[in-house]
Tab-separated table of C-alpha atoms in Angstrom:
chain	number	residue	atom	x	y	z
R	1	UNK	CA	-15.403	46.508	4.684
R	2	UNK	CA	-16.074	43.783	2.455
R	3	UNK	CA	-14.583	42.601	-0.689
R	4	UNK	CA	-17.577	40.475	-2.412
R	5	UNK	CA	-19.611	43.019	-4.151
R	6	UNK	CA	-23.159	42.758	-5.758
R	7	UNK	CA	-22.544	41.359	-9.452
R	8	UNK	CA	-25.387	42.191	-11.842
R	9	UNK	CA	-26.459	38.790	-12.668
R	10	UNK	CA	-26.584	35.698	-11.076
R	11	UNK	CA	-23.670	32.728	-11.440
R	12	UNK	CA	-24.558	29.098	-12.881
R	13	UNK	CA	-27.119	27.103	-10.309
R	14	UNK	CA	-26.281	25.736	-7.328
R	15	UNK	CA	-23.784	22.499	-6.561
R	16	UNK	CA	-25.298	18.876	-5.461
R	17	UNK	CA	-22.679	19.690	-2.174
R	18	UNK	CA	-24.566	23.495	-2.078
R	19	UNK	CA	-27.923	22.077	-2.281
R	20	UNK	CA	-27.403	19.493	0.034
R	21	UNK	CA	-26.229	22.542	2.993
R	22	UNK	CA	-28.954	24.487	1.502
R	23	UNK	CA	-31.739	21.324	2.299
R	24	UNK	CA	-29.847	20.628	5.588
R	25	UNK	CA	-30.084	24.296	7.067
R	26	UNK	CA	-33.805	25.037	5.715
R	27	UNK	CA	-34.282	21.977	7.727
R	28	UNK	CA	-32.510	23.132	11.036
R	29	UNK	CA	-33.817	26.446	10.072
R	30	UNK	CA	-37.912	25.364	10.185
R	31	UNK	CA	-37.425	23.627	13.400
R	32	UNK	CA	-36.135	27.068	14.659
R	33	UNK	CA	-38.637	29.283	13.637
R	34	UNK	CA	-41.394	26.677	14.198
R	35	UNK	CA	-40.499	26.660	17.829
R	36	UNK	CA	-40.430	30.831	17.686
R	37	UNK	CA	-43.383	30.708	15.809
R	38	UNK	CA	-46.091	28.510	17.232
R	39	UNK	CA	-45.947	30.700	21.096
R	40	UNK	CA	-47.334	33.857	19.476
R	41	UNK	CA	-51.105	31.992	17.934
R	42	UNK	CA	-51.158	29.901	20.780
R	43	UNK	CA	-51.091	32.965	22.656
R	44	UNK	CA	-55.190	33.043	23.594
R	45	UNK	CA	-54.691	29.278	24.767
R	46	UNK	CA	-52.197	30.340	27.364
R	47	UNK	CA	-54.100	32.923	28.413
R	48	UNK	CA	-57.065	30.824	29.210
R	49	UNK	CA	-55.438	27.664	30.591
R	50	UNK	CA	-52.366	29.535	32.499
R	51	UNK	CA	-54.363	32.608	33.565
R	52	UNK	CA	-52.356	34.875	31.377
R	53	UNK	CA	-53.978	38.837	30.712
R	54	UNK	CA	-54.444	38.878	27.170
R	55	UNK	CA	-52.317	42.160	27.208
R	56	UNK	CA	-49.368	40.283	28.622
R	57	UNK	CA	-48.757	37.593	25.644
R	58	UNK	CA	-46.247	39.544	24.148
R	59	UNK	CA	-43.938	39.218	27.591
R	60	UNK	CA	-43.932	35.770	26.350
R	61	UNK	CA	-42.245	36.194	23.304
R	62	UNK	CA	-40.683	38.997	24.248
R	63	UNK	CA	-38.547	36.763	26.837
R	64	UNK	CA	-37.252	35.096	23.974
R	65	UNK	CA	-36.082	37.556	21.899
R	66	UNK	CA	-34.365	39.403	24.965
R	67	UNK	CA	-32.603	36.219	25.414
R	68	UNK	CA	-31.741	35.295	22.257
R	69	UNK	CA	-30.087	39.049	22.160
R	70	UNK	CA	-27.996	38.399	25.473
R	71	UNK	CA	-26.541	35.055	23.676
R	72	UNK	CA	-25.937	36.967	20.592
R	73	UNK	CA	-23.728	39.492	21.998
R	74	UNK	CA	-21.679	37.002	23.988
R	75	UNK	CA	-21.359	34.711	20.548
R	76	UNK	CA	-19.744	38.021	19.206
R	77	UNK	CA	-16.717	37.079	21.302
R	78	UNK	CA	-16.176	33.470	20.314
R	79	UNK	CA	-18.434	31.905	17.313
R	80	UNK	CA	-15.967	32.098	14.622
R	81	UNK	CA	-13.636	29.699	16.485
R	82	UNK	CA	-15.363	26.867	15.933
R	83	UNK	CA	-16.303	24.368	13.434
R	84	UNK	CA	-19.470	25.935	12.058
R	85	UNK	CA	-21.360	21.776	12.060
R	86	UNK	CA	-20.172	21.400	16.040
R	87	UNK	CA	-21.529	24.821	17.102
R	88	UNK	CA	-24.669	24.542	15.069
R	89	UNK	CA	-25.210	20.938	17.122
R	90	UNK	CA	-24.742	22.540	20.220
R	91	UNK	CA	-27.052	25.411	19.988
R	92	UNK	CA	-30.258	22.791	18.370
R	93	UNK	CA	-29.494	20.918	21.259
R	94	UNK	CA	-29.965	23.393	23.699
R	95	UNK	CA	-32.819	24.884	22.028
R	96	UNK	CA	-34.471	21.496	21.913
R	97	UNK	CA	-33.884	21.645	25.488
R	98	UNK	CA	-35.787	24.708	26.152
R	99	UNK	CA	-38.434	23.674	24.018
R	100	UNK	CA	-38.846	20.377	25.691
R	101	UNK	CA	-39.494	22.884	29.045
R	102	UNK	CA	-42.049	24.992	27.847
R	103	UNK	CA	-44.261	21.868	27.813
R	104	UNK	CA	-43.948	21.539	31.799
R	105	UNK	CA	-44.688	25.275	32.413
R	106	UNK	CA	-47.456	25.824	34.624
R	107	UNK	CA	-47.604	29.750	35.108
R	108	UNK	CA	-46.599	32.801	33.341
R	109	UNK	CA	-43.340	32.889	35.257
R	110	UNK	CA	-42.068	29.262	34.276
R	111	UNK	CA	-43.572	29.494	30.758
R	112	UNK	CA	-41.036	32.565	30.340
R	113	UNK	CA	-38.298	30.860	32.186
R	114	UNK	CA	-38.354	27.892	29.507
R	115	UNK	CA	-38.976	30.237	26.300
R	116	UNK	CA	-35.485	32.115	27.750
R	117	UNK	CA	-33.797	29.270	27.867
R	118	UNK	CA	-35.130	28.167	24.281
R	119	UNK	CA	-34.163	31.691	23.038
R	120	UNK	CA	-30.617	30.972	24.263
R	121	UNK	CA	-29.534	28.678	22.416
R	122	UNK	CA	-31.903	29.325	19.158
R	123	UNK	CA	-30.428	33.026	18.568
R	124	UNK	CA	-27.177	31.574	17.968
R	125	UNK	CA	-28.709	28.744	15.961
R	126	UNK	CA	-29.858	31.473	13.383
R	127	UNK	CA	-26.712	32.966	13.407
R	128	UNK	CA	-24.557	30.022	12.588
R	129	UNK	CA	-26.766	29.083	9.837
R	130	UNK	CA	-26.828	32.301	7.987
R	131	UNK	CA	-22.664	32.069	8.417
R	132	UNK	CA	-22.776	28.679	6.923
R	133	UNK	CA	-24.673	29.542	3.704
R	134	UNK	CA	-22.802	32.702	3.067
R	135	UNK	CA	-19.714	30.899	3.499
R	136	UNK	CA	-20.964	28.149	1.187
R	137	UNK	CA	-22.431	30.036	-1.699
R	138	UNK	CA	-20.642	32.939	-3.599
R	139	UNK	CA	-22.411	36.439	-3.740
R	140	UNK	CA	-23.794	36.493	-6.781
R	141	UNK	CA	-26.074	33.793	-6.110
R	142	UNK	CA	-26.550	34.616	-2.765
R	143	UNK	CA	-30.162	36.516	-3.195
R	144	UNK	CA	-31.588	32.911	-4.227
R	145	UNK	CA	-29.514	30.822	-1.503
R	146	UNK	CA	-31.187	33.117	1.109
R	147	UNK	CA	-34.361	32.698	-0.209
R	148	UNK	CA	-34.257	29.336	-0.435
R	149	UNK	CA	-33.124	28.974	3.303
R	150	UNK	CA	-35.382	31.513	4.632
R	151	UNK	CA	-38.253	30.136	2.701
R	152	UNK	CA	-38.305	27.963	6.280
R	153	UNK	CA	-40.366	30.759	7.584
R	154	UNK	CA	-42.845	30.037	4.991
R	155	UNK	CA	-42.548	26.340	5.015
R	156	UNK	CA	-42.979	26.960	9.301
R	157	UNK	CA	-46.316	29.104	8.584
R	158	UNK	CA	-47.521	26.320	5.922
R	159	UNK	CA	-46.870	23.347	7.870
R	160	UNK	CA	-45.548	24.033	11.333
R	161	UNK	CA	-47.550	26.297	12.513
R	162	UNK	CA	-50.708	24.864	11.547
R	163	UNK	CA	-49.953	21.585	12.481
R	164	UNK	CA	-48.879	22.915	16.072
R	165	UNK	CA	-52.482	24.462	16.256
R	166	UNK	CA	-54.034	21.127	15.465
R	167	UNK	CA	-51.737	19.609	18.238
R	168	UNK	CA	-52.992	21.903	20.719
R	169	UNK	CA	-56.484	21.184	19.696
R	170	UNK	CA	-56.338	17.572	20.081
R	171	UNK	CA	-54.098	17.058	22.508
R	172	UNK	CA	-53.332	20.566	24.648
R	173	UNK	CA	-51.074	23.375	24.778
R	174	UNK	CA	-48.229	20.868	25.952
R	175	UNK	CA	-48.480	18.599	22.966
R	176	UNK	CA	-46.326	20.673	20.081
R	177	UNK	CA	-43.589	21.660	23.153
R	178	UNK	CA	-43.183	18.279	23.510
R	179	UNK	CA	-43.157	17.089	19.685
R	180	UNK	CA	-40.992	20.007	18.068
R	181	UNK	CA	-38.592	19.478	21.414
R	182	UNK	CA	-38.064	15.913	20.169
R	183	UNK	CA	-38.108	16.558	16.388
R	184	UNK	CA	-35.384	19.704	17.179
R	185	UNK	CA	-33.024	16.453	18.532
R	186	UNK	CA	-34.140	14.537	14.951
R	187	UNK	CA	-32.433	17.907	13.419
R	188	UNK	CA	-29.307	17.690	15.082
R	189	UNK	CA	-29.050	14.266	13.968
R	190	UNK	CA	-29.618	14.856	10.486
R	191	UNK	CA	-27.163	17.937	10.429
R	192	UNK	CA	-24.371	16.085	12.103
R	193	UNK	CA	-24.878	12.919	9.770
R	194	UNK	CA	-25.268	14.960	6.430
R	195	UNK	CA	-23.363	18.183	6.938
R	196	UNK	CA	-19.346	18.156	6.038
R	197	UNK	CA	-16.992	19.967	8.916
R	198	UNK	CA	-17.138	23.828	8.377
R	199	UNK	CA	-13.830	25.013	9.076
R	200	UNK	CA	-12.350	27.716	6.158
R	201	UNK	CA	-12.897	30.232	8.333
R	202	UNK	CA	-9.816	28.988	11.034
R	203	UNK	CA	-7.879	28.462	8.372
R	204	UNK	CA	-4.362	30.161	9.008
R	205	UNK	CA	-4.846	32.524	6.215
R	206	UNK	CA	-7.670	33.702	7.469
R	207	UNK	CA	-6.658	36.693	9.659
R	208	UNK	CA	-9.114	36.669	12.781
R	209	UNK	CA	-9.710	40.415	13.176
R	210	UNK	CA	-10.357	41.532	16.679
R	211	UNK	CA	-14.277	42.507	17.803
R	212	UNK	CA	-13.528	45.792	18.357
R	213	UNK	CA	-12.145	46.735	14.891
R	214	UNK	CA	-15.319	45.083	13.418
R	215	UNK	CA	-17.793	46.865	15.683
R	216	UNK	CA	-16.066	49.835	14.806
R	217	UNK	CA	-16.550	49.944	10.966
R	218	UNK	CA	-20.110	52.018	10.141
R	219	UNK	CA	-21.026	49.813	7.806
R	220	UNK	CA	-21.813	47.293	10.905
R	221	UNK	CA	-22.772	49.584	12.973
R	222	UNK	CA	-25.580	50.826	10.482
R	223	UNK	CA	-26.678	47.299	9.490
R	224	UNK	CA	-27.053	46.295	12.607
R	225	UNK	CA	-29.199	49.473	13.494
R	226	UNK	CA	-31.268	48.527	10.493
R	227	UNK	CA	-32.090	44.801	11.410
R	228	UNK	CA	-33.019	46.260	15.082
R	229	UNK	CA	-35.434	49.171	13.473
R	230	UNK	CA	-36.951	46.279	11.156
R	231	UNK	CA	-37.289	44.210	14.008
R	232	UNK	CA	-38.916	46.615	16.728
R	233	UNK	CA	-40.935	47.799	14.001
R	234	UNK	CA	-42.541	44.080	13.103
R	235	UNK	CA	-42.538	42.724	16.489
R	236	UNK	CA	-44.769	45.637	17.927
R	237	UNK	CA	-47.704	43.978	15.976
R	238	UNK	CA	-46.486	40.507	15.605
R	239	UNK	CA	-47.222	38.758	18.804
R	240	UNK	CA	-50.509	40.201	18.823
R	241	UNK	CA	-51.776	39.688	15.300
R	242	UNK	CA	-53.208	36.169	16.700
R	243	UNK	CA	-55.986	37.627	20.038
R	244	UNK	CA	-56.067	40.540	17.457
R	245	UNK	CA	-57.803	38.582	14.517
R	246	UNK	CA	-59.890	36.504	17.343
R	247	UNK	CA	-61.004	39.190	19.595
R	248	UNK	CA	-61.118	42.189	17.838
R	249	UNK	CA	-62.135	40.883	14.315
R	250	UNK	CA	-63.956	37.448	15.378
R	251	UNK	CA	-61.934	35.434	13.544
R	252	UNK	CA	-62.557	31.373	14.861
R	253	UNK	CA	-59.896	30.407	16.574
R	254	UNK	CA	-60.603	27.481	14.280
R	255	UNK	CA	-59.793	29.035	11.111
R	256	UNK	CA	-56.373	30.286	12.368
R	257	UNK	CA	-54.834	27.354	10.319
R	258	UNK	CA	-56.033	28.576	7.217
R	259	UNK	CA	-54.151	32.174	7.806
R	260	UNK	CA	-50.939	30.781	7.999
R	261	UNK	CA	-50.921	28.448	5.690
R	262	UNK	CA	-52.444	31.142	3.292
R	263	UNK	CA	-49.316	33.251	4.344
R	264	UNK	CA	-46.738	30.821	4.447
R	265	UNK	CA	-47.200	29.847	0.728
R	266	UNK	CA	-47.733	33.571	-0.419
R	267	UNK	CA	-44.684	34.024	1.200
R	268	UNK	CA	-42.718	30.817	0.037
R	269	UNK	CA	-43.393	31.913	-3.907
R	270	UNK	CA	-42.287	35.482	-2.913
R	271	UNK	CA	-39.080	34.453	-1.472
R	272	UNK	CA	-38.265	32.726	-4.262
R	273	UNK	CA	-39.134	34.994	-6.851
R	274	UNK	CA	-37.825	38.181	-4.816
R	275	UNK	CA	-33.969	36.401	-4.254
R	276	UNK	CA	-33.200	36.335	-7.403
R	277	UNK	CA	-34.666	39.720	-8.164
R	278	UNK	CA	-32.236	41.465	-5.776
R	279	UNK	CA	-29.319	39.735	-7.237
R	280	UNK	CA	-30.316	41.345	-10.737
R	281	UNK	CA	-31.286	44.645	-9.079
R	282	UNK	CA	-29.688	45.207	-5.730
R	283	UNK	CA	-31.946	45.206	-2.463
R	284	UNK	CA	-32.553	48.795	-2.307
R	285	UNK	CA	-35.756	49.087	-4.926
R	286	UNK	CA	-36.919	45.608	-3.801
R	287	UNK	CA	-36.927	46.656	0.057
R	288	UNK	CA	-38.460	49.822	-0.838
R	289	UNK	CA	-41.348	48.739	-2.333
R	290	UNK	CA	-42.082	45.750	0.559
R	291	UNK	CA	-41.731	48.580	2.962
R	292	UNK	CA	-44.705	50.603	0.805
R	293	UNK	CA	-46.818	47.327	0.416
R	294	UNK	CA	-46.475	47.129	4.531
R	295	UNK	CA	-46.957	50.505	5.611
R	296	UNK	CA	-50.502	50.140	3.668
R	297	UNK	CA	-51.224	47.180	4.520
R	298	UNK	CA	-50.671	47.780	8.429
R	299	UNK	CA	-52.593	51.128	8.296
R	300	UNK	CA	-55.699	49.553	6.557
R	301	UNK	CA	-55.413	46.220	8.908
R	302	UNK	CA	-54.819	47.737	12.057
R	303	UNK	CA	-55.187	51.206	12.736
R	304	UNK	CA	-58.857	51.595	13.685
R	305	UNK	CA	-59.418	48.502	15.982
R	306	UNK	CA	-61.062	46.418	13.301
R	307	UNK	CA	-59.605	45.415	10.366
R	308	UNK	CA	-60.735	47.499	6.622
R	309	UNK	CA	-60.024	44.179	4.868
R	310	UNK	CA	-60.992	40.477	4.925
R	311	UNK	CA	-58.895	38.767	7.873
R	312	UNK	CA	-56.963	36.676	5.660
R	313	UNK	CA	-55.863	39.416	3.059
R	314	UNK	CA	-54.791	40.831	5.842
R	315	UNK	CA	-52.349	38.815	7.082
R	316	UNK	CA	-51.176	37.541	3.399
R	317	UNK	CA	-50.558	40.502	2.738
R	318	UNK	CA	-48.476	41.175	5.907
R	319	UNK	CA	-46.646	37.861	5.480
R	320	UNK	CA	-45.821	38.855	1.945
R	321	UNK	CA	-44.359	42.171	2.738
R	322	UNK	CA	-42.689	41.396	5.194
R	323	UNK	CA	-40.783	38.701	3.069
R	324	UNK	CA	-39.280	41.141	0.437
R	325	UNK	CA	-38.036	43.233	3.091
R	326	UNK	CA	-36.210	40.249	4.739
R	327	UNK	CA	-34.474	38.609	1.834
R	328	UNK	CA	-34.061	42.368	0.804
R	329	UNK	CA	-31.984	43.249	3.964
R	330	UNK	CA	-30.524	39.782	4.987
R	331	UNK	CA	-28.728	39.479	1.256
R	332	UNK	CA	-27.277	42.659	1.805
R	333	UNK	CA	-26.592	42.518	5.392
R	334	UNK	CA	-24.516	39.217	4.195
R	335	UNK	CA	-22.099	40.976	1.934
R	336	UNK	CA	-20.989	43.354	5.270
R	337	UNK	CA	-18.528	40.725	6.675
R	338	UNK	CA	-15.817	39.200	5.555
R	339	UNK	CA	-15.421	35.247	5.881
R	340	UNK	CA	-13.744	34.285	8.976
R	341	UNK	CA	-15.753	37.483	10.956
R	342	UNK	CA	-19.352	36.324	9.885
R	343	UNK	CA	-20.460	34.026	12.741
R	344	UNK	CA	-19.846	36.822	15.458
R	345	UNK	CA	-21.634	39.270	12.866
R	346	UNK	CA	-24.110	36.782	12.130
R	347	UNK	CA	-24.455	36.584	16.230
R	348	UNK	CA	-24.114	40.456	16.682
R	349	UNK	CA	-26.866	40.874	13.607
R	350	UNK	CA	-29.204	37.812	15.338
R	351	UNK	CA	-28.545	39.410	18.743
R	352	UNK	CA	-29.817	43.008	17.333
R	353	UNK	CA	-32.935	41.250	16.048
R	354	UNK	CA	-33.872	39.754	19.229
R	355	UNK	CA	-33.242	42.494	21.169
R	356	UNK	CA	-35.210	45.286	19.412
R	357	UNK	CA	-37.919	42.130	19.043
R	358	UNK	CA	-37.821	41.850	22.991
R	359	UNK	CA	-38.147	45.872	22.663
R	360	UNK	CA	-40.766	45.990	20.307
R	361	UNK	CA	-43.043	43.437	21.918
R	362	UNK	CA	-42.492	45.187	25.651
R	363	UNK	CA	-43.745	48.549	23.399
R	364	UNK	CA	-46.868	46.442	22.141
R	365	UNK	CA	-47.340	44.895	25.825
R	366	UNK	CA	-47.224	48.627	26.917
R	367	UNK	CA	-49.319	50.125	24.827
R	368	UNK	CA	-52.187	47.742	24.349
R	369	UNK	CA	-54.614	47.629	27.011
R	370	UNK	CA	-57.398	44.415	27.445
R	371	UNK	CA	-60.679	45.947	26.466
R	372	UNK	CA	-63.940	44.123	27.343
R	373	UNK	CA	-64.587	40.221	25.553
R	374	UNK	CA	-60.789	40.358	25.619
R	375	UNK	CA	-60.597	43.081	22.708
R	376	UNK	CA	-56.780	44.745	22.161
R	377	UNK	CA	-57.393	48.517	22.467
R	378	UNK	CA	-54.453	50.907	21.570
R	379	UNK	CA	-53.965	48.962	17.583
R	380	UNK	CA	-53.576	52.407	15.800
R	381	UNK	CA	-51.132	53.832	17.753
R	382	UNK	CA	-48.550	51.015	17.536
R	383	UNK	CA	-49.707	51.070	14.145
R	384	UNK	CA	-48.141	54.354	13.436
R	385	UNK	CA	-44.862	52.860	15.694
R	386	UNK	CA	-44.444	50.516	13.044
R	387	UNK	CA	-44.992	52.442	9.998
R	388	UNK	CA	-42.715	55.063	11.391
R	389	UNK	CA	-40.026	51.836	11.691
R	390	UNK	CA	-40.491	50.468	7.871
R	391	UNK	CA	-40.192	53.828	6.507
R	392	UNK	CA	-37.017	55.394	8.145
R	393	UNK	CA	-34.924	52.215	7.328
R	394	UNK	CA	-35.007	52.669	3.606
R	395	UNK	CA	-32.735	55.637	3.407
R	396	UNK	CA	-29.982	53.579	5.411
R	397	UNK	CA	-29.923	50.891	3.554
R	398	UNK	CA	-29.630	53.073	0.159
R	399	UNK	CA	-26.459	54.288	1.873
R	400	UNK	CA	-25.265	50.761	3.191
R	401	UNK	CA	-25.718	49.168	-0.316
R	402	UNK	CA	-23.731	52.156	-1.530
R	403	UNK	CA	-21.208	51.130	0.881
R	404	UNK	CA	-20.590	47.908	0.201
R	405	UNK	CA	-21.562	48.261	-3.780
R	406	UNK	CA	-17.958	50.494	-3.272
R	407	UNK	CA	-16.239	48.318	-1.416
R	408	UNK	CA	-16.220	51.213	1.832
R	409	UNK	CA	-16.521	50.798	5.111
């Protein structure tokens, strides 16, 4: 149940105290997905220098979402009884930790061994941020807060990403392990220094309502079967899109950097033109039509081994689509809790994401078999997987929004 409905038009802009939490966990936030990122294009490099099957790079990622999923559902139990700024420390640091590993890997096994323990610690990292900005900033500005925040993912594809390739270029594989490991520390620093204590949720007016009687309510139960469907769906293709441009398509494996930059800033404009869209119209038309926009781009990109389309319309178009459907479902998916439950939803929600990620890469790794010159052969059926995913979601959330648009549960 939740008592903060969707109003139809946004509040006044944002606080100096708001923007300052909303610089601080775009911050934390880049570092995150930088260091979720930057394994999945450095895929072909691992499979050369480690003596990795081309068809096995999504295992890679695919440990880290599995464990990310595992830490979720045990952060169910206990995330909302902290101080938001002390948890959030913790988790960077152990993610920094893990990081920091997957520069000493030497073989597939110890390579996945560090990316679980990154995944860890960074699941619940996600988590706790989301909590903090939807406990900072009221829901009718919330559409533009989230887009804002996860604008990181664009920022990450402009900059991190990118610059991670260039690492790897000049100075091997190791090098961005090592340098994200130490600049995920440099985060934790800067959110301990700058961030105020985070502790409405304990206060003693805040009833803490047991797990059970959350996990009960079908308004969590369906949005967290939506975020694993959108999940499975993307990360089917994802951790492939990388050999897939280079093998298949003969993109240079020098030009990667030019993708996702091209992506990240298609997608940085869109998230913040699309946030404030779905607080004037609600998420349901805005998801709708990123869920069209992917289904055709995915079918023309992927489905007959080679893409239809120039490489890098390809994947700005993917990145774009994909980023309407996110702010789409993570505003709404924000209104489902109520304040002192949204760190263990925030953890369920993050741990149903990783999971059906660990899922939908272990489909990809299953399907997709290593043709010859290291070509991915098996691209049009997953391709149907995920178009099947993006298109049965959209009738769930049209009933979730009606849920919470009625205050049900």
């Amino acid at each position: 149940m939740t008592t903060e409905p969707i109003p139809g038009a946004p509040a006044p802009t944002f606080t100096a105290l708001e923007r300052r939490l909303l610089f601080l966990i775009s911050v934390v936030q880049i570092v995150n997905i930088v260091d979720f990122m930057m394994v999945m294009p450095l895929g072909p490099e691992f499979s050369e220098e480690l003596g990795i099957p081309s068809n096995h790079l999504g295992i890679i990622g695919g440990s880290y979402t599995l464990s990310a999923s595992i830490t979720g559902i045990l952060g169910t139990t206990f995330l909302d009884r902290f101080d938001r700024r002390s948890a959030l420390a913790v988790a960077l640091v152990g993610l920094a930790a893990g990081t920091l590993a997957g520069g000493l890997s030497w073989d597939l096994p110890s390579l996945v061994a560090a990316r679980v323990l990154a995944g860890a610690f960074g699941g619940p990292a996600t988590a706790l941020a989301l909590s903090i900005v939807a406990d900072a900033i009221s829901p009718e500005r919330r559409g533009r807060a989230m887009g804002i925040v996860m604008g990181a993912f664009s920022i990450a594809s402009i900059l991190g990403v990118p610059a991670g390739l260039k690492m790897a270029e000049l100075g091997g594989w190791r090098a961005p392990f090592f340098i994200l490991g130490l600049a995920g520390l440099a985060a934790t620093a800067g959110a301990i220094a700058g961030m105020p204590p985070m502790r409405d949720h304990l206060s003693k007016d805040r009833v803490q309502v047991p797990l059970m009687e959350i996990a009960g309510r079908r308004t969590v139960q369906v949005s967290l079967l939506i975020a694993g469907m959108v999940t499975m769906g993307n990360f089917s293709i994802i951790p492939n899109i990388s050999a897939y441009l280079q093998y298949n398509a003969n993109y240079p494996r020098a030009d990667l950097d030019v993708l996702y930059m091209a992506g990240g800033a298609t997608s940085f404009i869109i998230l913040r033109l699309v946030g404030g869209l779905v607080d004037r119209v609600g998420p349901v038309w805005t998801l709708s039509v990123g869920s069209a926009g992917l289904v055709a781009v995915i079918l023309t990109g992927f489905a007959f081994g080679a893409p239809l389309m120039p490489p890098i319309l390809l994947f700005v178009g993917f990145m774009g689509f994909q980023s309407i459907r996110q702010i789409s479902f993570q505003t709404l998916s924000s209104l489902v809790p109520a304040p002192s439950e949204r760190a263990r939803y925030q953890s369920a929600h993050s741990a149903s994401q990783h999971l059906f990620s660990a899922v939908g890469a272990m489909i990809g790794a299953t399907i997709l078999v290593e043709g010859p010159g290291k070509t991915l052969i098996g691209m049009g059926t997953l391709s149907v997987f995920a178009c099947a995913m993006a298109v049965a979601i959209i009738p769930a959330v049209a009933w979730l929004y009606g849920q919470v648009k009625d205050g049900g549960s």
